[in-house]
Coordinates of C-alpha atoms and ligand atoms in Angstrom, one line a residue:
X1 CA -22.0 0.4 -23.0
X2 CA -23.7 -3.0 -22.9
X3 CA -22.0 -3.8 -19.6
X4 CA -23.1 -0.5 -18.1
X5 CA -26.7 -0.9 -19.1
X6 CA -26.7 -4.5 -17.8
X7 CA -25.1 -3.4 -14.5
X8 CA -27.7 -0.6 -14.1
X9 CA -30.6 -2.9 -14.7
X10 CA -29.3 -5.6 -12.4
X11 CA -28.5 -3.0 -9.7
X12 CA -32.0 -1.4 -9.9
X13 CA -33.6 -4.8 -9.8
X14 CA -31.7 -6.1 -6.8
X15 CA -32.2 -2.8 -5.0
X16 CA -35.9 -3.0 -5.7
X17 CA -36.2 -6.6 -4.5
X18 CA -34.3 -6.0 -1.3
X19 CA -36.1 -2.7 -0.5
X20 CA -39.4 -4.4 -1.2
X21 CA -38.6 -7.2 1.1
X22 CA -37.6 -4.8 3.9
X23 CA -40.8 -2.7 3.4
X24 CA -43.0 -5.8 3.4
X25 CA -41.3 -6.9 6.6
X26 CA -41.9 -3.6 8.3
X27 CA -45.5 -3.5 7.2
X28 CA -45.9 -7.0 8.4
X29 CA -44.4 -6.1 11.8
X30 CA -46.8 -3.1 12.1
X31 CA -49.9 -5.2 11.2
X32 CA -48.8 -7.9 13.5
X33 CA -48.3 -5.4 16.4
X34 CA -51.7 -3.8 15.7
X35 CA -53.4 -7.1 15.5
X36 CA -51.9 -8.2 18.9
X37 CA -53.1 -5.0 20.5
X38 CA -56.6 -5.3 19.0
X39 CA -56.9 -8.9 20.2
X40 CA -55.8 -7.9 23.7
X41 CA -58.4 -5.0 23.7
X42 CA -61.1 -7.4 22.7
X43 CA -60.1 -9.8 25.5
X44 CA -60.0 -6.9 27.9
X45 CA -63.6 -5.9 26.9
X46 CA -64.8 -9.5 27.4
X47 CA -63.1 -9.7 30.8
X48 CA -64.4 -6.3 31.8
X49 CA -68.0 -7.4 31.2
X50 CA -67.4 -10.7 33.0
X51 CA -65.9 -8.8 36.0
X52 CA -68.8 -6.3 36.1
X53 CA -71.2 -9.2 36.8
X54 CA -68.9 -10.9 39.3
X55 CA -66.3 -9.2 41.4
X56 CA -64.8 -12.5 42.7
X57 CA -62.0 -12.7 40.2
X58 CA -61.0 -16.2 41.2
X59 CA -64.4 -17.6 40.4
X60 CA -64.4 -16.2 36.9
X61 CA -63.4 -19.2 34.8
X62 CA -62.7 -17.1 31.7
X63 CA -59.9 -15.4 33.5
X64 CA -58.2 -18.8 34.1
X65 CA -58.9 -20.4 30.8
X66 CA -57.3 -17.8 28.7
X67 CA -53.7 -18.2 27.6
X68 CA -53.2 -14.5 28.1
X69 CA -52.0 -13.1 31.4
X70 CA -54.7 -11.1 33.1
X71 CA -53.9 -8.7 36.0
X72 CA -56.1 -6.4 37.9
X73 CA -54.4 -3.4 39.4
X74 CA -55.6 -0.7 41.7
X75 CA -54.8 3.0 41.6
X76 CA -51.7 2.4 43.8
X77 CA -50.3 0.0 41.3
X78 CA -50.9 -3.0 43.5
X79 CA -51.9 -6.1 41.7
X80 CA -55.2 -7.4 43.1
X81 CA -55.4 -10.4 40.8
X82 CA -53.1 -12.2 38.4
X83 CA -54.0 -15.4 36.7
X84 CA -50.4 -16.5 36.0
X85 CA -48.3 -15.5 39.1
X86 CA -48.5 -15.1 42.8
X87 CA -45.6 -12.8 43.0
X88 CA -46.9 -9.3 42.6
X89 CA -44.8 -6.3 41.8
X90 CA -46.2 -2.8 41.9
X91 CA -47.3 -1.8 38.5
X92 CA -47.9 1.9 39.0
X93 CA -45.0 2.9 36.8
X94 CA -46.1 0.8 33.8
X95 CA -47.0 3.1 30.9
X96 CA -50.2 1.2 29.9
X97 CA -51.4 1.4 33.5
X98 CA -50.6 5.1 33.9
X99 CA -52.4 5.7 30.6
X100 CA -55.4 3.6 31.6
X101 CA -55.9 5.5 34.9
X102 CA -55.5 8.8 33.1
X103 CA -57.5 8.2 29.8
X104 CA -59.4 4.9 30.5
X105 CA -57.2 2.7 28.3
X106 CA -53.5 2.2 27.5
X107 CA -51.3 -0.1 25.6
X108 CA -47.6 -0.8 25.3
X109 CA -45.2 -3.5 24.3
X110 CA -41.9 -4.5 25.9
X111 CA -39.1 -6.5 24.5
X112 CA -37.1 -8.8 26.7
X113 CA -33.7 -9.2 25.3
X114 CA -32.8 -12.2 27.6
X115 CA -35.9 -14.1 26.5
X116 CA -35.9 -12.6 23.1
X117 CA -39.7 -12.1 23.4
X118 CA -42.1 -9.2 23.0
X119 CA -44.9 -8.8 25.4
X120 CA -48.0 -6.8 24.3
X121 CA -50.1 -5.1 27.0
X122 CA -53.5 -3.6 27.0
X123 CA -55.1 -2.0 30.0
X124 CA -58.7 -0.9 30.5
X125 CA -60.1 1.1 33.4
X126 CA -63.0 -0.7 35.2
X127 CA -66.0 0.8 36.7
X128 CA -64.6 0.3 40.2
X129 CA -61.6 2.4 39.3
X130 CA -59.3 -0.5 39.0
X131 CA -57.5 -1.4 35.8
X132 CA -57.6 -4.7 34.0
X133 CA -54.5 -5.5 32.0
X134 CA -54.2 -8.3 29.6
X135 CA -50.8 -9.2 28.2
X136 CA -49.6 -11.7 25.7
X137 CA -46.2 -12.7 25.0
X138 CA -45.4 -13.7 21.5
X139 CA -42.2 -15.2 20.3
X140 CA -40.1 -12.3 19.1
X141 CA -41.4 -11.4 15.7
X142 CA -37.9 -10.8 14.6
X143 CA -37.0 -14.4 15.4
X144 CA -39.9 -15.4 13.3
X145 CA -38.6 -13.3 10.6
X146 CA -35.2 -14.7 11.2
X147 CA -36.6 -18.2 10.7
X148 CA -37.9 -17.1 7.3
X149 CA -34.6 -15.6 6.2
X150 CA -33.4 -18.8 4.3
X151 CA -36.6 -18.8 2.4
X152 CA -36.4 -15.1 1.8
X153 CA -32.8 -15.4 0.6
X154 CA -33.8 -18.3 -1.6
X155 CA -36.6 -16.3 -3.1
X156 CA -34.3 -13.3 -3.5
X157 CA -31.7 -15.5 -5.2
X158 CA -34.3 -16.9 -7.6
X159 CA -35.5 -13.4 -8.3
X160 CA -32.0 -12.2 -8.9
X161 CA -31.3 -15.0 -11.3
X162 CA -34.5 -14.1 -13.2
X163 CA -33.5 -10.5 -13.0
X164 CA -30.1 -11.3 -14.4
X165 CA -31.6 -13.3 -17.3
X166 CA -34.2 -10.6 -18.1
X167 CA -31.7 -7.8 -17.7
X168 CA -29.4 -9.6 -20.1
X169 CA -32.2 -9.9 -22.6
X170 CA -33.3 -6.4 -22.1
X171 CA -29.8 -5.1 -22.5
X172 CA -29.4 -7.0 -25.8
X173 CA -32.6 -5.5 -27.0
X174 CA -31.6 -2.0 -26.0
X175 CA -28.2 -2.2 -27.5
X176 CA -29.3 -4.1 -30.6
X177 CA -28.2 -2.1 -33.6
X178 CA -30.8 0.2 -34.9
X179 CA -31.2 -0.6 -38.5
X180 CA -33.3 1.1 -41.1
X181 CA -35.7 -1.8 -40.9
X182 CA -36.4 -1.6 -37.2
X183 CA -35.7 2.1 -36.6
X184 CA -39.3 2.9 -37.8
X185 CA -40.4 1.5 -34.4
X186 CA -38.9 4.6 -32.8
X187 CA -40.8 7.7 -33.6
X188 CA -38.0 10.0 -32.4
X189 CA -35.7 8.5 -34.9
X190 CA -37.9 9.2 -38.0
X191 CA -36.4 12.5 -38.9
X192 CA -32.9 11.0 -38.6
X193 CA -34.0 8.0 -40.7
X194 CA -35.2 10.1 -43.5
X195 CA -32.0 12.1 -43.4
X196 CA -29.9 9.0 -43.3
X197 CA -31.8 7.5 -46.2
X198 CA -31.2 10.5 -48.3
X199 CA -27.5 10.4 -47.4
X200 CA -27.4 6.7 -48.2
X201 CA -28.9 7.2 -51.6
X202 CA -26.4 10.0 -52.2
X203 CA -23.5 7.9 -51.0
X204 CA -24.7 4.9 -53.1
X205 CA -24.7 7.1 -56.2
X206 CA -21.2 8.5 -55.3
X207 CA -20.0 5.0 -54.7
X208 CA -21.3 3.8 -58.1
X209 CA -19.7 6.8 -59.7
X210 CA -16.5 6.1 -57.9
X211 CA -16.5 2.4 -58.8
X212 CA -17.1 3.2 -62.4
X213 CA -14.2 5.6 -62.4
X214 CA -11.9 3.1 -60.7
X215 CA -12.9 0.5 -63.3
X216 CA -12.2 2.9 -66.1
X217 CA -8.9 3.8 -64.5
X218 CA -7.8 0.2 -64.0
X219 CA -8.9 -0.8 -67.5
X220 CA -6.7 2.0 -68.8
X221 CA -3.8 1.2 -66.6
X222 CA -4.0 -2.5 -67.3
X223 CA -3.8 -1.8 -71.0
X224 CA -0.8 0.4 -70.9
X225 CA 2.5 -1.3 -71.7
X226 CA 4.3 0.1 -68.8
X227 CA 4.1 -0.5 -65.0
X228 CA 2.0 2.2 -63.2
X229 CA 1.8 2.8 -59.4
X230 CA -0.1 5.6 -57.7
X231 CA 0.7 6.6 -54.2
X232 CA -1.2 8.7 -51.7
X233 CA 0.5 11.3 -49.4
X234 CA 1.4 8.6 -46.9
X235 CA 3.4 6.7 -49.6
X236 CA 0.7 4.0 -49.6
X237 CA -0.1 2.3 -52.9
X238 CA -3.6 3.3 -54.0
X239 CA -3.4 1.9 -57.5
X240 CA -1.1 -0.6 -59.2
X241 CA -1.4 -2.4 -62.5
X242 CA -0.3 -6.0 -63.1
X243 CA 2.7 -4.9 -65.1
X244 CA 4.1 -3.0 -62.2
X245 CA 3.4 -6.0 -59.9
X246 CA 5.3 -8.2 -62.3
X247 CA 8.3 -5.9 -62.5
X248 CA 8.6 -4.9 -58.9
X249 CA 6.7 -7.4 -56.8
X250 CA 4.5 -10.5 -57.0
X251 CA 1.4 -10.8 -59.0
X252 CA -0.8 -12.5 -56.4
X253 CA -0.2 -10.0 -53.6
X254 CA -2.6 -7.3 -52.9
X255 CA -0.5 -4.1 -52.5
X256 CA -3.4 -1.7 -52.0
X257 CA -2.9 0.5 -49.0
X258 CA 0.5 -1.0 -48.4
X259 CA 3.6 1.1 -48.1
X260 CA 5.6 1.4 -51.3
X261 CA 8.6 -0.3 -49.5
X262 CA 6.5 -3.5 -49.5
X263 CA 6.9 -3.4 -53.3
X264 CA 10.4 -2.1 -53.7
X265 CA 12.9 -0.8 -51.2
X266 CA 15.7 0.6 -53.4
X267 CA 17.2 3.8 -52.2
X268 CA 16.8 5.4 -55.6
X269 CA 13.0 4.9 -55.6
X270 CA 12.8 6.2 -52.1
X271 CA 14.7 9.4 -52.8
X272 CA 12.8 9.9 -56.2
X273 CA 9.5 9.6 -54.3
X274 CA 10.7 12.2 -51.8
X275 CA 11.7 14.5 -54.7
X276 CA 8.2 14.0 -56.3
X277 CA 6.6 14.9 -52.9
X278 CA 8.6 18.1 -53.0
X279 CA 6.9 18.9 -56.3
X280 CA 9.6 17.9 -58.8
X281 CA 9.9 15.0 -61.3
X282 CA 12.5 12.4 -60.8
X283 CA 13.9 9.7 -63.1
X284 CA 16.3 6.8 -62.7
X285 CA 17.3 3.6 -64.3
X286 CA 16.6 0.4 -62.5
X287 CA 18.2 -2.9 -63.3
X288 CA 16.2 -5.9 -62.3
X289 CA 16.8 -9.6 -63.3
X290 CA 18.8 -8.8 -66.4
X291 CA 16.2 -6.1 -67.5
X292 CA 16.7 -2.4 -67.6
X293 CA 13.8 -0.1 -66.6
X294 CA 13.4 3.6 -66.8
X295 CA 11.5 4.8 -63.7
X296 CA 9.7 8.1 -63.9
X297 CA 8.4 9.5 -60.6
X298 CA 6.1 12.5 -60.8
X299 CA 4.0 14.5 -58.3
X300 CA 0.2 14.7 -58.7
X301 CA -0.9 18.2 -57.8
X302 CA -4.3 19.5 -56.9
X303 CA -4.8 23.2 -56.0
X304 CA -1.0 23.5 -56.2
X305 CA -0.6 20.9 -53.4
X306 CA 1.1 17.6 -53.9
X307 CA -1.7 15.0 -53.2
X308 CA 0.1 11.9 -54.5
X309 CA 2.8 10.5 -56.6
X310 CA 2.7 8.5 -59.8
X311 CA 5.4 6.0 -60.7
X312 CA 5.8 4.9 -64.3
X313 CA 8.1 1.9 -65.0
X314 CA 9.1 1.5 -68.6
X315 CA 10.9 -1.6 -69.9
X316 CA 13.8 0.0 -71.8
X317 CA 16.0 -3.1 -72.0
X318 CA 15.9 -3.2 -75.8
X319 CA 16.6 0.5 -76.1
X320 CA 19.5 0.3 -73.6
X321 CA 20.9 -2.8 -75.3
X322 CA 20.8 -1.3 -78.8
X323 CA 22.4 1.9 -77.4
X324 CA 25.1 -0.3 -75.9
X325 CA 25.5 -2.1 -79.2
X326 CA 25.7 1.2 -81.1
X327 CA 28.3 2.5 -78.7
X328 CA 30.3 -0.7 -79.1
X329 CA 29.9 -0.6 -82.9
X330 CA 31.2 2.9 -83.1
X331 CA 34.2 2.0 -80.9
X332 CA 34.8 -1.1 -83.0
X333 CA 34.4 0.7 -86.3
X334 CA 37.0 3.3 -85.3
X335 CA 39.4 0.5 -84.2
X336 CA 38.9 -1.6 -87.3
X337 CA 39.4 1.4 -89.6
X338 CA 42.5 2.5 -87.8
X339 CA 44.4 -0.8 -88.6
X340 CA 44.4 -0.7 -92.4
X341 CA 44.7 3.1 -92.4
X342 CA 47.8 3.0 -90.2
X343 CA 49.5 0.4 -92.6
X344 CA 48.5 2.5 -95.7
X345 CA 49.8 5.6 -94.1
X346 CA 53.0 3.8 -93.0
X347 CA 53.8 2.4 -96.4
X348 CA 52.9 5.7 -98.2
X349 CA 55.2 7.6 -95.9
X350 CA 58.1 5.3 -96.6
X351 CA 57.5 5.6 -100.4
X352 CA 57.2 9.3 -100.1
X353 CA 60.5 9.6 -98.2
X354 CA 62.3 7.9 -101.2
X355 CA 64.1 5.6 -98.9
X356 CA 62.5 2.5 -100.3
X357 CA 64.6 0.5 -102.6
X358 CA 63.5 0.1 -106.2
X359 CA 62.8 -3.7 -105.8
X360 CA 60.5 -3.1 -102.8
X361 CA 58.4 -0.4 -104.4
X362 CA 56.0 -2.9 -106.0
X363 CA 55.6 -5.0 -102.8
X364 CA 54.9 -1.8 -100.9
X365 CA 52.4 -0.7 -103.5
X366 CA 50.7 -4.1 -103.3
X367 CA 50.5 -3.8 -99.5
X368 CA 48.9 -0.4 -99.9
X369 CA 46.5 -1.8 -102.5
X370 CA 45.5 -4.8 -100.3
X371 CA 45.0 -2.7 -97.2
X372 CA 42.9 -0.2 -99.3
X373 CA 40.8 -3.2 -100.6
X374 CA 40.4 -4.3 -97.0
X375 CA 39.4 -0.9 -96.0
X376 CA 36.9 -0.6 -98.8
X377 CA 35.5 -4.0 -98.0
X378 CA 35.2 -3.0 -94.3
X379 CA 33.5 0.3 -95.1
X380 CA 31.1 -1.5 -97.5
X381 CA 30.3 -4.0 -94.8
X382 CA 29.8 -1.2 -92.2
X383 CA 27.4 0.5 -94.6
X384 CA 25.5 -2.7 -95.2
X385 CA 25.1 -3.4 -91.4
X386 CA 24.0 0.1 -90.8
X387 CA 21.5 0.0 -93.6
X388 CA 20.1 -3.2 -92.3
X389 CA 20.0 -1.7 -88.8
X390 CA 18.4 1.6 -89.7
X391 CA 16.2 0.9 -92.7
X392 CA 14.5 -2.4 -91.9
X393 CA 11.5 -1.5 -94.0
X394 CA 13.1 0.3 -96.9
X395 CA 14.2 -2.9 -98.8
X396 CA 12.3 -3.7 -102.0
X397 CA 10.9 -7.2 -102.2
X398 CA 10.6 -9.1 -105.4
X399 CA 10.4 -12.7 -106.7
X400 CA 13.8 -14.1 -106.8
X401 CA 14.9 -17.5 -107.9
X402 CA 17.1 -18.8 -105.1
X403 CA 18.7 -21.4 -107.2
X404 CA 19.9 -18.8 -109.7
X405 CA 21.3 -16.6 -106.9
X406 CA 23.3 -19.5 -105.3
X407 CA 24.7 -20.6 -108.7
X408 CA 25.7 -17.1 -109.6
X409 CA 27.5 -16.7 -106.3
X410 CA 29.3 -20.0 -106.5
X411 CA 30.4 -19.1 -110.0
X412 CA 31.8 -15.8 -108.7
X413 CA 33.7 -17.6 -105.9
X414 CA 34.8 -20.6 -108.0
X415 CA 38.3 -19.1 -108.6
X416 CA 38.8 -18.6 -104.8
X417 CA 37.7 -22.3 -104.3
X418 CA 40.0 -23.5 -107.0
X419 CA 43.0 -21.9 -105.2
X420 CA 42.5 -24.4 -102.3
X421 CA 41.1 -27.1 -104.6
X422 CA 37.8 -27.0 -102.9
X423 CA 34.9 -28.8 -104.5
X424 CA 31.5 -27.2 -104.4
X425 CA 28.5 -29.5 -104.7
X426 CA 25.1 -28.1 -105.3
X427 CA 21.7 -29.7 -104.7
X428 CA 19.2 -27.0 -105.4
X429 CA 15.5 -27.0 -106.0
X430 CA 14.0 -24.4 -108.3
X431 CA 12.5 -22.0 -105.8
X432 CA 11.1 -18.6 -106.4
X433 CA 11.0 -16.6 -103.2
X434 CA 9.6 -13.1 -102.5
X435 CA 12.6 -11.4 -100.9
X436 CA 15.1 -8.5 -101.1
X437 CA 17.3 -9.6 -104.0
X438 CA 20.2 -7.5 -102.7
X439 CA 20.0 -8.8 -99.1
X440 CA 19.5 -12.5 -100.2
X441 CA 22.6 -12.1 -102.3
X442 CA 24.5 -10.7 -99.3
X443 CA 23.4 -13.6 -97.1
X444 CA 24.5 -16.4 -99.5
X445 CA 27.7 -14.6 -100.6
X446 CA 28.9 -14.3 -97.0
X447 CA 28.0 -17.8 -96.1
X448 CA 29.5 -19.4 -99.2
X449 CA 32.6 -17.2 -99.0
X450 CA 33.1 -18.3 -95.4
X451 CA 32.7 -21.9 -96.3
X452 CA 35.6 -21.5 -98.8
X453 CA 37.6 -19.1 -96.6
X454 CA 37.5 -21.3 -93.5
X455 CA 37.9 -24.6 -95.4
X456 CA 40.9 -26.8 -95.7
X457 CA 42.9 -27.6 -98.9
X458 CA 41.0 -30.2 -101.0
X459 CA 37.9 -29.6 -98.9
X460 CA 34.3 -29.7 -99.9
X461 CA 31.3 -27.4 -99.7
X462 CA 27.8 -28.8 -100.0
X463 CA 25.0 -26.4 -100.7
X464 CA 21.4 -27.5 -100.7
X465 CA 18.1 -25.6 -101.1
X466 CA 14.7 -27.3 -100.6
X467 CA 11.1 -26.4 -100.2
X468 CA 9.3 -27.9 -97.3
X469 CA 5.6 -27.6 -96.3
X470 CA 5.9 -24.2 -94.6
X471 CA 9.3 -23.0 -95.3
X472 CA 12.5 -23.1 -97.4
X473 CA 15.6 -24.7 -96.0
X474 CA 19.1 -23.7 -97.3
X475 CA 22.1 -25.6 -95.9
X476 CA 25.7 -24.5 -96.5
X477 CA 28.0 -27.2 -95.2
X478 CA 31.8 -27.3 -95.3
X479 CA 34.6 -29.6 -94.2
X480 CA 36.6 -26.7 -92.9
X481 CA 38.3 -25.7 -89.7
X482 CA 35.1 -25.6 -87.7
X483 CA 34.2 -23.3 -84.8
X484 CA 35.0 -23.6 -81.1
X485 CA 31.9 -24.5 -79.1
X486 CA 32.1 -21.4 -76.9
X487 CA 32.5 -19.2 -80.0
X488 CA 29.3 -20.5 -81.7
X489 CA 27.0 -18.1 -79.8
X490 CA 29.2 -15.1 -80.6
X491 CA 30.0 -15.5 -84.3
X492 CA 26.9 -13.4 -85.3
X493 CA 28.1 -10.4 -83.2
X494 CA 29.5 -7.5 -85.1
X495 CA 33.3 -7.5 -85.5
X496 CA 33.6 -10.9 -83.8
X497 CA 36.3 -13.0 -85.3
X498 CA 36.9 -16.3 -83.6
X499 CA 40.7 -16.5 -83.4
X500 CA 43.1 -13.7 -83.7
X501 CA 45.8 -15.8 -85.3
X502 CA 43.3 -16.9 -87.9
X503 CA 42.2 -13.3 -88.6
X504 CA 45.7 -12.4 -89.6
X505 CA 45.8 -15.5 -91.9
X506 CA 42.3 -15.3 -93.3
X507 CA 41.2 -11.8 -94.1
X508 CA 37.8 -10.7 -92.9
X509 CA 36.0 -7.9 -91.1
X510 CA 33.9 -9.9 -88.6
X511 CA 30.8 -8.3 -90.1
X512 CA 29.8 -11.0 -92.6
X513 CA 27.7 -13.1 -90.2
X514 CA 26.2 -10.0 -88.6
X515 CA 24.9 -9.0 -92.1
X516 CA 23.6 -12.6 -92.6
X517 CA 21.7 -12.6 -89.3
X518 CA 20.2 -9.2 -89.9
X519 CA 19.3 -10.3 -93.5
X520 CA 17.6 -13.5 -92.3
X521 CA 15.7 -11.6 -89.7
X522 CA 14.5 -9.1 -92.3
X523 CA 12.8 -12.0 -94.1
X524 CA 11.3 -13.4 -90.8
X525 CA 13.6 -16.4 -91.0
X526 CA 16.1 -18.1 -88.6
X527 CA 19.7 -19.3 -88.9
X528 CA 21.4 -22.0 -86.9
X529 CA 24.9 -23.4 -86.8
X530 CA 26.3 -26.8 -86.0
X531 CA 30.0 -27.1 -86.1
X532 CA 32.9 -29.3 -84.9
X533 CA 36.5 -28.1 -84.6
X534 CA 38.6 -29.4 -87.5
X535 CA 35.6 -31.3 -88.9
X536 CA 33.5 -28.6 -90.5
X537 CA 30.4 -26.4 -90.1
X538 CA 26.9 -26.3 -91.3
X539 CA 24.8 -23.1 -91.5
X540 CA 21.1 -23.8 -91.8
X541 CA 18.7 -21.1 -92.9
X542 CA 15.0 -21.4 -92.7
X543 CA 12.9 -18.9 -94.5
X544 CA 9.1 -18.8 -94.0
X545 CA 6.8 -19.3 -97.0
Ligands
ADP601 P1 34.8 -12.7 -91.1 O1 34.9 -11.5 -92.0 O2 35.8 -12.8 -90.1 O3 34.6 -13.9 -91.9 P2 32.2 -13.3 -90.3 O4 31.2 -12.5 -89.5 O5 31.8 -13.8 -91.6 O6 33.5 -12.5 -90.3 O7 32.5 -14.5 -89.4 C1 32.8 -14.4 -88.1 C2 33.7 -15.5 -87.6 O8 33.0 -16.7 -87.6 C3 34.9 -15.7 -88.4 O9 35.9 -14.9 -88.1 C4 35.2 -17.1 -88.1 O10 36.0 -17.2 -87.0 C5 33.9 -17.8 -87.9 N1 33.3 -18.5 -89.1 C6 32.4 -18.0 -89.9 N2 32.0 -18.9 -90.8 C7 32.8 -20.0 -90.6 C8 33.0 -21.3 -91.2 N3 32.3 -21.7 -92.3 N4 33.9 -22.1 -90.7 C9 34.6 -21.8 -89.6 N5 34.5 -20.6 -89.0 C10 33.6 -19.7 -89.5

């Protein structure tokens, strides 16, 4: 546009300059020619009056002094006098002569190509029926013009430069954007301006409205706990909250109007989006950096047309993990129950068949009794774990003297300790703590029981309980068999028992420490273990005050 305008202005200007120059030259030529003819006529008149007084041409000095050529010709065309030459040609055929004899005057000009000169003639009929002709040769006016060409070109060049400069300025001015501020200068634009202004106000209001809605929407989406992405029909992201960026992409990248594949390119997401665009909901599970997300992809419909897709990403790691734990727990429970039941049923079957010798009956009955006790213990523990699992808030809290609890438990376990000659040393502060009496008993019973169970003959158990500034610390330390380093992180898992050979030697369900861990958590406390194989272990509980 700008180029075209510029070219047009420059074209018109150059055309004008050249045409003007040509016209001026032509006018100048015409004036020059007329001027020449007029001068010759004047000279003719002067010579005519001189001749009328004196017919002796040679004696008329004026005829000799003039720079013009003066000839006198009779009706036959013979030259009677010529002030410049002695060679006389017949002039009867010269147009100016013919015209002079016919009308009294005549003029003409002739151009000599060889000399590149133009000769102007003027002829006047005298009273004696002869004709006086005055002629003047001027350098070819074209050659004069030719001489001026460099100047003319120079001037044209200067003018063209000025024209270019002005055209450029003018073009800029013409194509300068019409803003509402300068548009008032153009009357023709006034109706448009008022329309545009109205539109602008309307758009501004709409924009404000839209911005408010966007802000409201982003405040809502930022405050929801899940990741949220909204796509338009081209699968471009038109809204994304930080949570979704954190899960699927990078926080500092602007994903707006980028394709969804810039955020996540899994096949599942792609096909779920396609399903959503076909008008149906889709759902899948996404595992990313040890987390498990449920991804819900739903269509957004307007006037029963799908105009976008919303993707909701929910962090369900905990849910999936607890489901996994529950599944494992059920499998373990079935397995653990099966072992004692199989023995009980085996021994009972033998007794029932009457094939057992008299002396073995008591031993068999004892085995059945022990396995039943194990079974009852196992079932009790399963119930405890399940209770702690399901009913976190249903435990009653009351003020309990921890020292009393520990002393009572050690008393109950004293016989067991005596069998192995294990000494229990207590260092207990009198601390009253608001807790679940039942759960706190379970915690200490399991830990002290383990410290005896997994101890060595003539071993020691040190139990201390002290009140610090912000918490209570209870340590149960033994000089027992210790725990393998790689097993330490697993001993709190349900049904985990460190070594199978031990499990057959030392009875247990593998649920004790799981109950302890749950119980400590219930009170907002922590439990840690330090242990060395064949040296002993220390369980340290911290309960908040
Ligand atoms: P269990 O019924 O087998 O005692 P627990 O959950 O109480 O189940 O303990 C899990 C495992 O942790 C035990 O099988 C044992 O291997 C190990 N363990 C627990 N306490 C001690 C301890 N004081 N000394 C050595 N090993 C221990």
